[in-house]
CSV table of C-alpha atoms and ligand atoms in Angstrom, one decimal:
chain,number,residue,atom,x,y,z
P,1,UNK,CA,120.3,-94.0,143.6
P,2,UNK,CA,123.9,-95.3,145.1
P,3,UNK,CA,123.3,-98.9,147.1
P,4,UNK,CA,124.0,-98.0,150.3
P,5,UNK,CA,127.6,-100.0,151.5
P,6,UNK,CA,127.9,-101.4,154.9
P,7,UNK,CA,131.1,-102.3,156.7
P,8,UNK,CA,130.6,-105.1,159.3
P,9,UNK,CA,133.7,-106.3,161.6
P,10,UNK,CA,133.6,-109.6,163.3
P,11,UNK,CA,135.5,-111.5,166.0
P,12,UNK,CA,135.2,-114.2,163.8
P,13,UNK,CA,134.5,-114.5,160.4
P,14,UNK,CA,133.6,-118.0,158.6
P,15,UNK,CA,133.4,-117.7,154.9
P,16,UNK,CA,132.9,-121.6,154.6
P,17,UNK,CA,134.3,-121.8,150.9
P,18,UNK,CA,138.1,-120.2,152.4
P,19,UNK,CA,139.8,-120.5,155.3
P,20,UNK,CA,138.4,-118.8,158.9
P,21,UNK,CA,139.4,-114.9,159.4
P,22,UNK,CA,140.1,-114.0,163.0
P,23,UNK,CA,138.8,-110.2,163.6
P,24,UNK,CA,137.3,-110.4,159.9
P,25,UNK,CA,135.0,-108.1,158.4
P,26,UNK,CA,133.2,-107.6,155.2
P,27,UNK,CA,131.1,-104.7,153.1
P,28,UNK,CA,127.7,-105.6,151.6
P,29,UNK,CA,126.8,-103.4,149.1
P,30,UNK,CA,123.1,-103.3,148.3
P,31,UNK,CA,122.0,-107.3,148.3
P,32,UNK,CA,125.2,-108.6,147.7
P,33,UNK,CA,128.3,-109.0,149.9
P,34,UNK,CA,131.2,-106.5,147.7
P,35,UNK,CA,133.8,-108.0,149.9
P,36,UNK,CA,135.8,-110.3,152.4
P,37,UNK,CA,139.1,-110.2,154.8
P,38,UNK,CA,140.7,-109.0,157.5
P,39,UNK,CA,139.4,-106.2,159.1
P,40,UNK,CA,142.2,-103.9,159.1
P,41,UNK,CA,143.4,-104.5,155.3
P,42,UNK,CA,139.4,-103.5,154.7
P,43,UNK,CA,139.1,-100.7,156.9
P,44,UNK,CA,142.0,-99.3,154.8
P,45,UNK,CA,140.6,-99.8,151.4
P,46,UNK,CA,137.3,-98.6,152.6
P,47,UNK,CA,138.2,-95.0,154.6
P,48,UNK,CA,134.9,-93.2,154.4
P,49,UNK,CA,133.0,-95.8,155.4
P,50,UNK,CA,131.5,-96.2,159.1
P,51,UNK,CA,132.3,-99.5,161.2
P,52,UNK,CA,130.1,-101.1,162.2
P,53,UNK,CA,131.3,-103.6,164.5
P,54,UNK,CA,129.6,-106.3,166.0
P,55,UNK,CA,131.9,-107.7,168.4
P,56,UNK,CA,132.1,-111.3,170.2
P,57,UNK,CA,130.2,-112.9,167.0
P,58,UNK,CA,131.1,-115.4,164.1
P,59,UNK,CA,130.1,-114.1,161.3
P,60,UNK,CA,129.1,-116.9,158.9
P,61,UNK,CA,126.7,-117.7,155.8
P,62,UNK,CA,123.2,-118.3,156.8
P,63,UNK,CA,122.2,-121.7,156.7
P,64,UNK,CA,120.2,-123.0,154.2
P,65,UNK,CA,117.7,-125.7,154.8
P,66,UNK,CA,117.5,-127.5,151.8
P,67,UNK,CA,114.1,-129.7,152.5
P,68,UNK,CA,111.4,-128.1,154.6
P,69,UNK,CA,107.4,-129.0,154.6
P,70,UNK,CA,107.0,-125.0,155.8
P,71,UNK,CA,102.5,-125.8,155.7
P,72,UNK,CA,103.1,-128.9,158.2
P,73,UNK,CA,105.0,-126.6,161.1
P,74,UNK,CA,101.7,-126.5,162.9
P,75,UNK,CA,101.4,-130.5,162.7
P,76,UNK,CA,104.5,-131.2,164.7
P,77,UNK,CA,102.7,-132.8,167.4
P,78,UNK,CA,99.6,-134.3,165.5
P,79,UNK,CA,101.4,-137.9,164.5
P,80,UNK,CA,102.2,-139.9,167.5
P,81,UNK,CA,106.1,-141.8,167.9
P,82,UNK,CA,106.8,-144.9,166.3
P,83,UNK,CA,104.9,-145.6,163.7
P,84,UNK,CA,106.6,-147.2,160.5
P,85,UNK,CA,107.0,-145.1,156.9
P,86,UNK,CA,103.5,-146.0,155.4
P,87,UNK,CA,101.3,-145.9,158.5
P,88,UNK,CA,103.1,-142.5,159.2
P,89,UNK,CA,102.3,-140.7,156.0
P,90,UNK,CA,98.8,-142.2,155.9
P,91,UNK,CA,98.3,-140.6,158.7
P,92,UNK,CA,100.1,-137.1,157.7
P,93,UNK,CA,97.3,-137.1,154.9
P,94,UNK,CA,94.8,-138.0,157.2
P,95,UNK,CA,95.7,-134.6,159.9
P,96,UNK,CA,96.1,-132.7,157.0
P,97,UNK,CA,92.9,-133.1,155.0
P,98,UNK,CA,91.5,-131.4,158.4
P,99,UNK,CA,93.0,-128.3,157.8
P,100,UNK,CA,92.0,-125.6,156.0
P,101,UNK,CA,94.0,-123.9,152.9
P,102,UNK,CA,94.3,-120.8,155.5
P,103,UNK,CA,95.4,-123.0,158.7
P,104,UNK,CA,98.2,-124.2,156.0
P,105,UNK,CA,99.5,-120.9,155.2
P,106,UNK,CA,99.4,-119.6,158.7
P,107,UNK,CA,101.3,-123.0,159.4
P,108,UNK,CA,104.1,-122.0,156.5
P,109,UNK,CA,104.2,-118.5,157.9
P,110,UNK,CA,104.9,-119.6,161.5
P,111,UNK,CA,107.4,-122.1,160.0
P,112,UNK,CA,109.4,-119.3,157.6
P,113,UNK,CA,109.6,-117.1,160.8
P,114,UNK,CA,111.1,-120.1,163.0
P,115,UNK,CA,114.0,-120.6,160.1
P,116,UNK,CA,114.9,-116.6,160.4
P,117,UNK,CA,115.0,-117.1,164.2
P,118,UNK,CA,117.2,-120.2,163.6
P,119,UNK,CA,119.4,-118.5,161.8
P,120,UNK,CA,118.0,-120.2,158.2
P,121,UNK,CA,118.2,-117.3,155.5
P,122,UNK,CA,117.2,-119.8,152.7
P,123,UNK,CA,114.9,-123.3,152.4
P,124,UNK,CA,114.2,-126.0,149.9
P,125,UNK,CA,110.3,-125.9,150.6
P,126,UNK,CA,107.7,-128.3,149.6
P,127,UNK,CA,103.6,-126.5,149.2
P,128,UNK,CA,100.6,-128.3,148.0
P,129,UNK,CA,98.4,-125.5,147.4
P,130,UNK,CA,99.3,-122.0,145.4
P,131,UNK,CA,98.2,-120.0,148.4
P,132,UNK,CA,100.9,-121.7,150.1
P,133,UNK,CA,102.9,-120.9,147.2
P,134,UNK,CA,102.4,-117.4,147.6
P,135,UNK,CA,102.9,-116.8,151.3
P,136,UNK,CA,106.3,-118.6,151.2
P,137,UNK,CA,107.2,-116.2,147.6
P,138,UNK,CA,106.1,-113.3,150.0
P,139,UNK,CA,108.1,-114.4,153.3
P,140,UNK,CA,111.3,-113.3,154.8
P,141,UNK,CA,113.2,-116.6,153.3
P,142,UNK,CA,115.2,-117.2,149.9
P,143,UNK,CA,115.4,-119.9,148.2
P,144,UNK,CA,113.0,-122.2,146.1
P,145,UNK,CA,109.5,-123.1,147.0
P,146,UNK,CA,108.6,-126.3,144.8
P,147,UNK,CA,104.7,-126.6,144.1
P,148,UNK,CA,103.6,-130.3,144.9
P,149,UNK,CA,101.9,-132.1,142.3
P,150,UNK,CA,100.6,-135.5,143.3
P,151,UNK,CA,98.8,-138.6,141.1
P,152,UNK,CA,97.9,-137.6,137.4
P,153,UNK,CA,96.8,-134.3,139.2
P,154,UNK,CA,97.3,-131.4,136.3
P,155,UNK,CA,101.0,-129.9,137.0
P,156,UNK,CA,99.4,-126.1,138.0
P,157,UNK,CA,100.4,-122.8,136.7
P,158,UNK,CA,103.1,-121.2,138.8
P,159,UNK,CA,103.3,-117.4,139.8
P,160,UNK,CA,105.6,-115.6,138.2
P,161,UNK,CA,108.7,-114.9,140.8
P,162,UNK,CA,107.9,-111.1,142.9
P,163,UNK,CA,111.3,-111.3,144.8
P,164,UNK,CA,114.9,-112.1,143.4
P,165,UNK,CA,115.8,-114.1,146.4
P,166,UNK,CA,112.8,-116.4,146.6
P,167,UNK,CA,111.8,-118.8,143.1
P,168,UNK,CA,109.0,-121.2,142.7
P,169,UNK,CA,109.7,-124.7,141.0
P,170,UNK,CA,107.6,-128.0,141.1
P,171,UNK,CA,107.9,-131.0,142.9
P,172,UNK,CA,106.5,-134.5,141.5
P,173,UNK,CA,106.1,-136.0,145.0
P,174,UNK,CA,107.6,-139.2,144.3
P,175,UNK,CA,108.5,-142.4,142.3
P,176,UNK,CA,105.9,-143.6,143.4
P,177,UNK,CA,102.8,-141.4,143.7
P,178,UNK,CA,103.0,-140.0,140.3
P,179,UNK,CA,102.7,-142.0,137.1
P,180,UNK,CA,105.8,-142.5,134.7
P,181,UNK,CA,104.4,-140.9,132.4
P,182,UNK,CA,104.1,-137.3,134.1
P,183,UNK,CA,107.5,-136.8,135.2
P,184,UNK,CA,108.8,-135.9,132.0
P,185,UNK,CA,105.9,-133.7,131.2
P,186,UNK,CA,106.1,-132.3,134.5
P,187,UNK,CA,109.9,-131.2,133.8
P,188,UNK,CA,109.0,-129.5,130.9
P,189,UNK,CA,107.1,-127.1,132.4
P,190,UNK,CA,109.5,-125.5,135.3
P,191,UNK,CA,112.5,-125.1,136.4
P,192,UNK,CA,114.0,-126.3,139.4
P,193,UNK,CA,112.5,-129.3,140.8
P,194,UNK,CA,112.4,-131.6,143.6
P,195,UNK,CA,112.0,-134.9,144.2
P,196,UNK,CA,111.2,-137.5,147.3
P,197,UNK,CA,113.0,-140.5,145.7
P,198,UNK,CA,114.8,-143.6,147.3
P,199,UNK,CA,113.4,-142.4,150.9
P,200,UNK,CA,112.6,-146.3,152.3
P,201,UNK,CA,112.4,-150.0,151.5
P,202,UNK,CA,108.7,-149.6,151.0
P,203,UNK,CA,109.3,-147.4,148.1
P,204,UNK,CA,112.4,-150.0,146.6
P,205,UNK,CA,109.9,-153.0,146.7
P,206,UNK,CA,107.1,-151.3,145.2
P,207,UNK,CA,108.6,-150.2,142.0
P,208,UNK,CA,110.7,-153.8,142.0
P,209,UNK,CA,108.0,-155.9,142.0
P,210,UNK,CA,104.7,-153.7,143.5
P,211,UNK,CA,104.2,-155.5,146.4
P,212,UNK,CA,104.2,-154.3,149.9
P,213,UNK,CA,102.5,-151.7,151.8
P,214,UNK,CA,102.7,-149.1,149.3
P,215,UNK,CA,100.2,-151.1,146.7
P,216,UNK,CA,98.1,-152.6,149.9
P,217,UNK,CA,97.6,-149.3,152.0
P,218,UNK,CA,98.7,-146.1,149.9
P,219,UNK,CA,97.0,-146.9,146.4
P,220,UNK,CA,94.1,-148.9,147.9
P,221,UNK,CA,93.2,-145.4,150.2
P,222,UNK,CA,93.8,-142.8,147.1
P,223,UNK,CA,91.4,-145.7,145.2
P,224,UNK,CA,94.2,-145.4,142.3
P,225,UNK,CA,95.0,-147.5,139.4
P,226,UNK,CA,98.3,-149.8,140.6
P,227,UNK,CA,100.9,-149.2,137.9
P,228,UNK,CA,102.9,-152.3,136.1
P,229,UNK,CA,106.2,-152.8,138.3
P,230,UNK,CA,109.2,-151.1,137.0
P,231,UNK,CA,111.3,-153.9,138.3
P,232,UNK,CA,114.2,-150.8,139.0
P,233,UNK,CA,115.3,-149.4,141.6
P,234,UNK,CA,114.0,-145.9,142.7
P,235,UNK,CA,116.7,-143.9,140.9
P,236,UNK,CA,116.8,-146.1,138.2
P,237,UNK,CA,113.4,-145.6,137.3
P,238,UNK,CA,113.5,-141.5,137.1
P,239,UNK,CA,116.2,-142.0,135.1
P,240,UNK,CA,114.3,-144.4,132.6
P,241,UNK,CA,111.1,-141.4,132.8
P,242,UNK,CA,113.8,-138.8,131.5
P,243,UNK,CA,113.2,-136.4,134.0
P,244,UNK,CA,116.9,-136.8,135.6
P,245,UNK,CA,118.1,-134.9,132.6
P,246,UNK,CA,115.9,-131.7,134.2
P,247,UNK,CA,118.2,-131.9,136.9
P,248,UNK,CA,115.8,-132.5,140.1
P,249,UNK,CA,117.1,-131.9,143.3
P,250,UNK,CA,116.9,-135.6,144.6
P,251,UNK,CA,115.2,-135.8,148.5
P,252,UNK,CA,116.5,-138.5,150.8
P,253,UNK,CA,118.6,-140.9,148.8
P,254,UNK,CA,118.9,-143.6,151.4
P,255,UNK,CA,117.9,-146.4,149.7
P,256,UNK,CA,120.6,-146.4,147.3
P,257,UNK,CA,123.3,-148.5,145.5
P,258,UNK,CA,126.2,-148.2,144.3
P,259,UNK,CA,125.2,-147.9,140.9
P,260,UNK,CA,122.3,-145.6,142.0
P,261,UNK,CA,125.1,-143.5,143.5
P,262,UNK,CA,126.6,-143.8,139.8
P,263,UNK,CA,123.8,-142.4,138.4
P,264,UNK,CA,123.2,-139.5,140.3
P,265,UNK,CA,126.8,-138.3,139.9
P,266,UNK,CA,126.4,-138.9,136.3
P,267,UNK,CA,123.3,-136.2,136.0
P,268,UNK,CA,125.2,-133.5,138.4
P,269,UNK,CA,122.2,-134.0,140.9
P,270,UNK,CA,122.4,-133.1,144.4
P,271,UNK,CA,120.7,-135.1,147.2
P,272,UNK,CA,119.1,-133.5,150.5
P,273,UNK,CA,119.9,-136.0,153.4
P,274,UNK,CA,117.6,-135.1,156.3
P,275,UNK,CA,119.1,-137.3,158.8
P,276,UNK,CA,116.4,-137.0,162.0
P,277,UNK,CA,113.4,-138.2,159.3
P,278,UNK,CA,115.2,-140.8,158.2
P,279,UNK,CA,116.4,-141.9,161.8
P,280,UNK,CA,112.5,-140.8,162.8
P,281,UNK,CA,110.9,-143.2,160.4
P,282,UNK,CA,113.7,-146.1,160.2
P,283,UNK,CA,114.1,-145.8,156.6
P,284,UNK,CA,118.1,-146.8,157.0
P,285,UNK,CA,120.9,-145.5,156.9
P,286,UNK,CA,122.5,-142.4,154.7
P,287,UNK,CA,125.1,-143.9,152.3
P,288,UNK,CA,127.8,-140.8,153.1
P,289,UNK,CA,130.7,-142.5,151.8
P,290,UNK,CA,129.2,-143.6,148.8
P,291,UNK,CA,128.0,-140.4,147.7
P,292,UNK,CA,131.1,-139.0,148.6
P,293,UNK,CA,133.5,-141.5,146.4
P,294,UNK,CA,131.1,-140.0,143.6
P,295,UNK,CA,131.3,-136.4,144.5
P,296,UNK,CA,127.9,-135.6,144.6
P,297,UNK,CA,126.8,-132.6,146.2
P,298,UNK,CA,125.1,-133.4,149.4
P,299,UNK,CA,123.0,-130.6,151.3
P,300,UNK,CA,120.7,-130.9,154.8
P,301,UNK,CA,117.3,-130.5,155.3
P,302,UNK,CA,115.5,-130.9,158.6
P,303,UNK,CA,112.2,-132.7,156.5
P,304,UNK,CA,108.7,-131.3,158.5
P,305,UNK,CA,108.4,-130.1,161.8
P,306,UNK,CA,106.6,-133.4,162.5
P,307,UNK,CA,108.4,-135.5,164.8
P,308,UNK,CA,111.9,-133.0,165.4
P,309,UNK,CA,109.5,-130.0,166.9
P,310,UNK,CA,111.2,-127.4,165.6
P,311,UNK,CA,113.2,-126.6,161.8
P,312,UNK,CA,116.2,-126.8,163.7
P,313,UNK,CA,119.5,-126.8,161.5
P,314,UNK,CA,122.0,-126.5,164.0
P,315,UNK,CA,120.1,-129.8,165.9
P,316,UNK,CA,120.5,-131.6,162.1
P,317,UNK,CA,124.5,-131.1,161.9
P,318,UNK,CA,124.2,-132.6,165.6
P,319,UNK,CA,122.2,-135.6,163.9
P,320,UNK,CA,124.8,-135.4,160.9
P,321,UNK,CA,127.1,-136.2,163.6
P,322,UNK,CA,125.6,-138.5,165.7
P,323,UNK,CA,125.0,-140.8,162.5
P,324,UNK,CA,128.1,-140.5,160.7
P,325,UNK,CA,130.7,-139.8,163.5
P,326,UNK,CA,134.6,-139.8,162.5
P,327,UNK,CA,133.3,-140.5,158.9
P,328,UNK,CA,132.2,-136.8,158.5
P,329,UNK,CA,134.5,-133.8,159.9
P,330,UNK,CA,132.9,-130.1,161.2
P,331,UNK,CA,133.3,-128.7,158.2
P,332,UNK,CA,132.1,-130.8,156.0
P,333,UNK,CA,128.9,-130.5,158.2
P,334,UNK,CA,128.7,-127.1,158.0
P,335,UNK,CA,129.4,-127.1,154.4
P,336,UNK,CA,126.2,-129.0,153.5
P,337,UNK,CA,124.2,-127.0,155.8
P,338,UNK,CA,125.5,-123.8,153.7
P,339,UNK,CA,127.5,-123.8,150.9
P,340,UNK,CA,126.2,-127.1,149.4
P,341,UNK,CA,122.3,-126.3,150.3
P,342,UNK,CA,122.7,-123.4,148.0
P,343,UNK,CA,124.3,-125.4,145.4
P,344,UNK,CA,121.4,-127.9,145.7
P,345,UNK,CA,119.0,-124.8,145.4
P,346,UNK,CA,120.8,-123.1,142.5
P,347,UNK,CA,121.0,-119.8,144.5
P,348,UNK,CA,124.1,-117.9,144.6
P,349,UNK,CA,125.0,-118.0,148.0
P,350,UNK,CA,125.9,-120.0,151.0
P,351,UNK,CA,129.2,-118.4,151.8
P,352,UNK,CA,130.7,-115.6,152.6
P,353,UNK,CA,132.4,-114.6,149.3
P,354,UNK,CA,132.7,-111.5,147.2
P,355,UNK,CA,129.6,-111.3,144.9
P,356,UNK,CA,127.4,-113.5,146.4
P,357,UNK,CA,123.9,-112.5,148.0
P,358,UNK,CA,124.3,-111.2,151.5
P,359,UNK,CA,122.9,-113.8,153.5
P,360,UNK,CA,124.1,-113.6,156.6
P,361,UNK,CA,124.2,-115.1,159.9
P,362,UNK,CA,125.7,-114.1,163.3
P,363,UNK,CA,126.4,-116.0,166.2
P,364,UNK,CA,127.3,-115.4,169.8
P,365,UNK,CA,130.8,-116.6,170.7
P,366,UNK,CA,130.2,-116.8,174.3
P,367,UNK,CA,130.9,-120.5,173.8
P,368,UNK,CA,133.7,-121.1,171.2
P,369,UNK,CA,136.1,-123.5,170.7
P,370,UNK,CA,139.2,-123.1,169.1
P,371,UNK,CA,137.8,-124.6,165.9
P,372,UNK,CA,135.1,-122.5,164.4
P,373,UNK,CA,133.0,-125.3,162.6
P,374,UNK,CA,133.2,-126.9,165.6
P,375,UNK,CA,131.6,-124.4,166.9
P,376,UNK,CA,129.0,-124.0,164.6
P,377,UNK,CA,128.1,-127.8,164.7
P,378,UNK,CA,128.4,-128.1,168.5
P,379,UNK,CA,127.1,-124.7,170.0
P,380,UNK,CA,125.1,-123.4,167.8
P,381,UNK,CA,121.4,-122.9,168.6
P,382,UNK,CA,118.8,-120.5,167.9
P,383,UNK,CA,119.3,-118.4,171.2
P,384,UNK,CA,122.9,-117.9,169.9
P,385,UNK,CA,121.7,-116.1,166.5
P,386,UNK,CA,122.0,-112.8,166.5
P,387,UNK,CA,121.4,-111.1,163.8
P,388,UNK,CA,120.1,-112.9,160.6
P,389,UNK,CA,120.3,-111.0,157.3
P,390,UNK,CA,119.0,-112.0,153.1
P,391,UNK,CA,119.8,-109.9,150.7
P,392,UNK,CA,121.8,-107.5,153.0
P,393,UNK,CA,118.7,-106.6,154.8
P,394,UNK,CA,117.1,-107.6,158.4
P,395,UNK,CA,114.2,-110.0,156.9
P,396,UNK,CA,110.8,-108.2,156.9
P,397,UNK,CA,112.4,-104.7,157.1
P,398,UNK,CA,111.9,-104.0,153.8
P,399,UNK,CA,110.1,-106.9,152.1
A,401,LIG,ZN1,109.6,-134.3,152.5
């Protein structure tokens, strides 16, 4: 059966990986985008095919949200303001354990539709159960879904993928709620993974030395076994358990050195900075610069709908901004919330380029400015998305 083509024409087109197009268009072919350019050198090339022209919109890669807790969107007001790192996730386990494996995946479904409707056509997202698992495989996003595995808990069997667009992976939680000894057992067995790592200074001083509220609230609660110190830092220590080799996506990466940095450019990682939790949780401050001397690919994540209210992307290249200021321009903000999101994911897209998946985002240009990324990173919002395709289709039209 022939794919059926379709020729879209833009005010604005914003491939992200090449310069802006004004009056742009493009032809998707099946689930994958054929080609990119100027409307009127593709109209030619293509003269049997219908326009379809969208008008006043920017045509750009939909974003991808490279950290999302999808199960926790129906927490976002269960953990009040202001309490620090360890309190706060003690008390995330304590809300959760209230809800049932169904409340969970109605939480992740209501989560997967607010990315869509954000104009998200991929996510980075964390489960802890295999029905969660499965609802996210079955959803409207692309992307990875990274199965949680947490103490010496038995690394669980994943479903085998039923869409192209959407894998499954595992996640050790973190440095330091699973012992050393799994990590490298627990990369053996999938492919990609995820990793909290270097998220706070509570994590830093309990693999230094074991002290601090880690040891005296987190372990004491879960009644487990404290491990011997590592004495190393948080990315030192997955790289001494091997697992770095695997290639983890790395989440957070604030508490970080220099030769931390070094490390993580070493292994060809990528690191999801998700600016509002860290700022939410006073964890510190994103080391930009330093990631940047060591060109390591840095995506955006918005972390759990706990605390920001909604998985809002356009809201985290705001907070991108807000933290980093002069230091970071537009389009390198747009760039991690595209282009180096699906890096970070390993999915081939992210950008409006010839032979990459059609994910596809358009937004109103009733506000533009005469710099498109600024536009992006200053007026975009949900209410300006209008139309949101994966794979060359509307999500849920033929999923
Ligand atoms: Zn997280």
């Amino acid at each position: 059966m022939d794919r059926v083509k379709k020729l879209l024409r833009a005010r604005t087109l914003l491939p992200v990986t090449s310069p802006p197009i004004d009056n742009g268009a493009l032809v998707i072919n099946g689930p994958l985008i054929e080609t990119v350019g100027r409307f009127e050198d593709i109209r030619r090339s293509y003269p049997g095919l219908s326009v379809d022209d969208l008008g006043d919109v920017m045509l750009m890669p939909g974003l991808v949200n490279a950290h999302t807790h999808l199960e926790l969107t129906e927490l976002r007001d269960a953990i009040p303001e202001g309490l620090d790192f360890v309190s706060w996730l003690m008390e995330l386990v304590r809300k959760k354990r209230k809800l049932s494996v169904g409340d969970l995946v109605a939480s992740a479904r209501r989560g997967a539709g607010q990315c869509v409707t954000g104009g998200v056509t991929a996510v980075g997202d964390i489960a802890t159960s295999d029905e969660v698992v499965k609802a996210v495989l079955q959803g409207p996003l692309a992307g990875v879904v990274f199965r949680e595995v947490i103490g010496d808990d038995e690394p669980p069997m994943l479903p085998s993928s039923i869409s192209s667009a959407m894998k499954a992976g595992l996640s050790p939680h973190s440095t330091y709620t699973v012992p050393s000894a799994s990590f490298s057992r627990i990369a053996k067995l999938a492919d990609p993974l995820a990793i909290h790592a270097a998220e706070s200074p509570e994590e830093v001083a309990f693999l230094k030395d074991g002290s601090g509220p880690i040891a005296d609230k987190i372990y004491s609660m879960a009644r487990w076994p404290l491990p011997k110190p590592s004495g190393l830092s948080p990315i030192a220590f997955l790289e001494s358990t091997g697992i770095l080799a695997a290639k983890p996506l790395l989440i957070h990466g604030v508490q970080v050195n220099e030769d931390d940095v070094r490390i993580i450019a070493r292994h060809g990682l990528s690191v999801a900075h998700c600016p509002a939790s860290n700022r939410r949780l006073g964890v510190g401050r994103f080391p930009f610069e330093l990631y940047r001397r060591q060109g390591v690919n840095v995506a955006l994540g918005t972390d759990s709908a706990i605390g920001t209210k909604r998985l809002d992307m356009f809201e985290e290249m705001r907070e991108v901004k807000r933290l980093h200021g002069s230091a970071i321009s537009c389009e390198e903000t747009v760039r991690m919330a595209t282009i180096n999101g699906a890096i970070a994911l390993g999915i081939d897209a992210g950008a409006l380029e010839a032979g990459k998946r059609a994910d596809i985002t358009a937004l109103s240009m009733d506000v533009a400015t005469d710099d498109p990324y600024m536009t992006v990173v200053e007026e975009g919002r949900a209410e300006a998305v209008k139309i949101v395709l994966i794979g060359g289709e509307t999500p849920g039209s033929s999923r």
